[in-house]
Amino acid sequence: GISTAGDITTMGDRIVFNDFTTLTGNVQLNTGTGGGDVDFLATLSSLTANTNNLTIAADSGDINFDFVVGSTPLGAVTLSSAQNVGIDNTFSAASLTQSLGAGTTTIANTLTATTGDVSITTSGIDLNGNIVATAGTGAVTLEAGAGTLALAAAINANGAVSLNGGTAINTSGNVTTTADAITFNDPTTLTGNVLLSTGTGAGDVNFLSTLTANAANARTLGITAGTGAINFDNVVGATPLGAVTLTSAGNVAIDNTFTAVSLTQTAGTG
């Protein structure tokens, strides 16, 4: 195996960890301008849980985590630049921050933030594995600045969830918070049945742009907002939604046209 607390810098060339790797201290990896890929071809872990940080700058290169990351959770993981990012297996770290990306970040298995937040800013995001951020601050921000945010898995967060798609948000994934807001900032299409819950306390559910379905009358939406508000700020149902059920809320606001198979609100305090 490989034990490392050493930084590595190349001049646009690839960095590869071919065998199982343990971080014994904070590590920075940088492939320079023009970027080479950074590849972990086997497991990646930490000597001590949540304490050894990993920072990667790949510029226009890809970052690939091919196997399990964080059987002992890493500290804060920061991806400051990359083309594509691939998380192919379970990933556990104190937090994950991607601040810049020109391609697509693909999460294929469960991503866990053990004490902090998940924040991903890149061109496109494919979420095929669940995000779990139920300890610590636990906020989740996904921003696909120039492409599509595709959610085919669940988000379970202790903090607020903010979802952004430069061209679209396509979702069949449930979202749960503990009394914190869930916000869809850009045009959203339901590609499957979706449940949204902010729990029993406060925590608004906001659709700030259009909401539609990819198949008429077929995609149901269930929302539990506790004492929080539910806000539909733009057109809902250009392609009609299936049954919409509002289980609890403070205030509910439907500010534009709304088309669905049915609308049922079973409780409200506002």
Coordinates of N, CA and C in Angstrom, one line a residue, residues 8 10 13-17 27-32 34-42 44 54-67 69 74 77-89 91 96-108 119-122 124:
I8 N 2.2 16.6 -4.4 CA 2.7 16.3 -5.7 C 2.3 17.4 -6.7
T10 N 2.9 18.4 -10.9 CA 3.4 18.1 -12.2 C 3.2 19.3 -13.1
D13 N 1.1 17.0 -16.3 CA 1.1 15.5 -16.5 C 0.3 14.8 -15.4
R14 N 0.0 13.5 -15.7 CA -0.9 12.7 -14.9 C -0.3 12.4 -13.5
I15 N -1.1 12.3 -12.5 CA -0.7 11.7 -11.2 C -1.6 10.5 -10.9
V16 N -1.0 9.4 -10.7 CA -1.7 8.1 -10.5 C -1.3 7.4 -9.2
F17 N -2.3 7.1 -8.4 CA -2.1 6.2 -7.3 C -2.6 4.8 -7.7
V27 N -2.7 16.5 2.1 CA -2.1 16.3 0.8 C -2.7 17.2 -0.2
Q28 N -1.8 17.9 -1.0 CA -2.2 18.7 -2.2 C -1.6 18.1 -3.4
L29 N -2.5 17.9 -4.4 CA -2.1 17.4 -5.7 C -2.4 18.4 -6.8
N30 N -1.4 18.7 -7.7 CA -1.6 19.8 -8.7 C -1.0 19.3 -10.0
T31 N -1.8 19.2 -11.1 CA -1.2 18.9 -12.4 C -0.9 20.1 -13.2
G32 N -1.1 21.3 -12.7 CA -0.7 22.5 -13.4 C -1.6 22.9 -14.5
G34 N -3.1 23.4 -18.0 CA -3.2 22.4 -19.1 C -3.6 21.0 -18.6
G35 N -3.3 20.8 -17.3 CA -3.9 19.7 -16.6 C -3.6 18.3 -17.1
G36 N -3.2 17.4 -16.2 CA -3.2 16.0 -16.4 C -4.2 15.4 -15.4
D37 N -4.6 14.2 -15.7 CA -5.6 13.6 -14.9 C -5.0 13.3 -13.5
V38 N -5.9 13.1 -12.5 CA -5.5 12.6 -11.2 C -6.4 11.4 -10.9
D39 N -5.7 10.2 -10.8 CA -6.4 9.0 -10.7 C -6.1 8.2 -9.4
F40 N -7.1 7.8 -8.7 CA -7.0 6.8 -7.6 C -7.6 5.5 -8.1
L41 N -6.7 4.5 -8.4 CA -7.1 3.3 -9.0 C -7.5 2.2 -8.0
A42 N -7.3 2.5 -6.7 CA -7.6 1.5 -5.7 C -8.2 2.4 -4.5
L44 N -8.9 4.6 -1.2 CA -8.3 5.8 -0.6 C -8.9 6.0 0.8
L54 N -7.6 16.6 1.7 CA -7.1 16.3 0.3 C -7.5 17.5 -0.6
T55 N -6.6 18.1 -1.3 CA -6.9 19.2 -2.2 C -6.3 18.8 -3.6
I56 N -7.1 18.9 -4.6 CA -6.7 18.5 -6.0 C -7.0 19.7 -6.9
A57 N -6.0 20.1 -7.7 CA -6.2 21.0 -8.8 C -5.7 20.3 -10.1
A58 N -6.7 20.0 -11.0 CA -6.3 19.3 -12.2 C -6.5 20.1 -13.5
D59 N -6.9 21.4 -13.3 CA -7.1 22.3 -14.4 C -8.1 21.7 -15.4
S60 N -7.6 21.3 -16.6 CA -8.5 20.7 -17.6 C -8.4 19.2 -17.6
G61 N -7.7 18.6 -16.7 CA -7.6 17.2 -16.5 C -8.8 16.6 -15.7
D62 N -9.0 15.3 -15.8 CA -10.1 14.7 -15.0 C -9.6 14.2 -13.7
I63 N -10.5 14.1 -12.7 CA -10.2 13.5 -11.4 C -11.1 12.3 -11.3
N64 N -10.4 11.1 -11.0 CA -11.1 9.9 -11.0 C -10.9 9.1 -9.7
F65 N -12.0 8.8 -8.9 CA -11.9 8.0 -7.7 C -12.6 6.7 -8.1
D66 N -11.8 5.7 -8.5 CA -12.3 4.4 -9.1 C -12.8 3.4 -8.1
F67 N -12.4 3.6 -6.8 CA -12.7 2.6 -5.8 C -13.3 3.3 -4.5
V69 N -13.6 5.3 -1.3 CA -12.9 6.4 -0.7 C -13.5 6.6 0.7
L74 N -12.0 10.6 5.1 CA -11.0 11.7 4.9 C -11.5 13.0 5.6
V77 N -12.3 17.5 1.6 CA -11.8 17.2 0.2 C -12.2 18.4 -0.6
T78 N -11.2 19.1 -1.3 CA -11.4 20.2 -2.1 C -10.9 20.0 -3.5
L79 N -11.8 20.1 -4.5 CA -11.4 19.9 -5.9 C -11.5 21.3 -6.5
S80 N -10.4 22.0 -6.7 CA -10.4 23.4 -7.1 C -10.5 23.6 -8.6
S81 N -10.2 22.6 -9.4 CA -10.4 22.6 -10.8 C -10.3 21.2 -11.4
A82 N -11.1 21.0 -12.5 CA -11.1 19.8 -13.2 C -11.9 19.9 -14.4
Q83 N -11.8 19.0 -15.3 CA -12.7 18.8 -16.4 C -13.9 17.9 -15.9
N84 N -13.7 16.6 -16.0 CA -14.7 15.7 -15.4 C -14.3 15.2 -14.1
V85 N -15.2 14.9 -13.2 CA -14.9 14.2 -11.9 C -15.8 13.0 -11.9
G86 N -15.2 11.8 -11.5 CA -15.9 10.6 -11.4 C -15.7 10.0 -10.0
I87 N -16.8 9.8 -9.3 CA -16.9 9.1 -8.0 C -17.6 7.9 -8.2
D88 N -16.9 6.7 -8.4 CA -17.4 5.5 -8.9 C -17.9 4.6 -7.8
N89 N -17.5 4.8 -6.5 CA -17.9 3.9 -5.4 C -18.2 4.8 -4.2
F91 N -18.1 7.1 -1.1 CA -17.1 8.2 -0.8 C -17.5 8.8 0.5
L96 N -17.1 17.8 1.1 CA -16.6 17.8 -0.3 C -17.0 19.1 -0.9
T97 N -16.0 19.8 -1.5 CA -16.2 21.0 -2.2 C -15.5 21.0 -3.5
Q98 N -16.3 21.1 -4.6 CA -15.8 21.3 -5.9 C -16.1 22.7 -6.3
S99 N -15.1 23.6 -6.5 CA -15.4 25.0 -6.8 C -15.3 25.3 -8.3
L100 N -14.8 24.4 -9.1 CA -14.7 24.8 -10.5 C -14.7 23.5 -11.3
G101 N -15.4 23.4 -12.4 CA -15.3 22.3 -13.3 C -15.9 22.6 -14.7
A102 N -15.2 22.1 -15.8 CA -15.6 22.5 -17.1 C -16.5 21.3 -17.8
G103 N -16.5 20.2 -17.1 CA -17.2 19.0 -17.7 C -18.4 18.6 -16.8
T104 N -18.4 17.2 -16.6 CA -19.5 16.7 -15.8 C -18.9 16.0 -14.5
T105 N -19.6 16.2 -13.4 CA -19.3 15.4 -12.2 C -20.3 14.4 -12.0
T106 N -19.8 13.1 -12.0 CA -20.7 12.0 -11.9 C -20.5 11.3 -10.5
I107 N -21.6 11.1 -9.8 CA -21.6 10.5 -8.5 C -22.4 9.2 -8.6
A108 N -21.7 8.0 -8.6 CA -22.3 6.8 -9.0 C -22.7 5.9 -7.8
S119 N -20.7 20.7 -1.5 CA -20.9 21.9 -2.5 C -20.2 21.5 -3.8
I120 N -20.9 21.4 -4.8 CA -20.4 21.1 -6.1 C -20.8 22.1 -7.2
T121 N -19.8 22.8 -7.8 CA -20.0 23.8 -8.8 C -19.2 23.3 -10.0
T122 N -19.9 23.0 -11.1 CA -19.3 22.6 -12.3 C -20.3 22.8 -13.5
G124 N -21.9 20.3 -15.5 CA -23.0 19.4 -15.4 C -22.8 18.4 -14.3

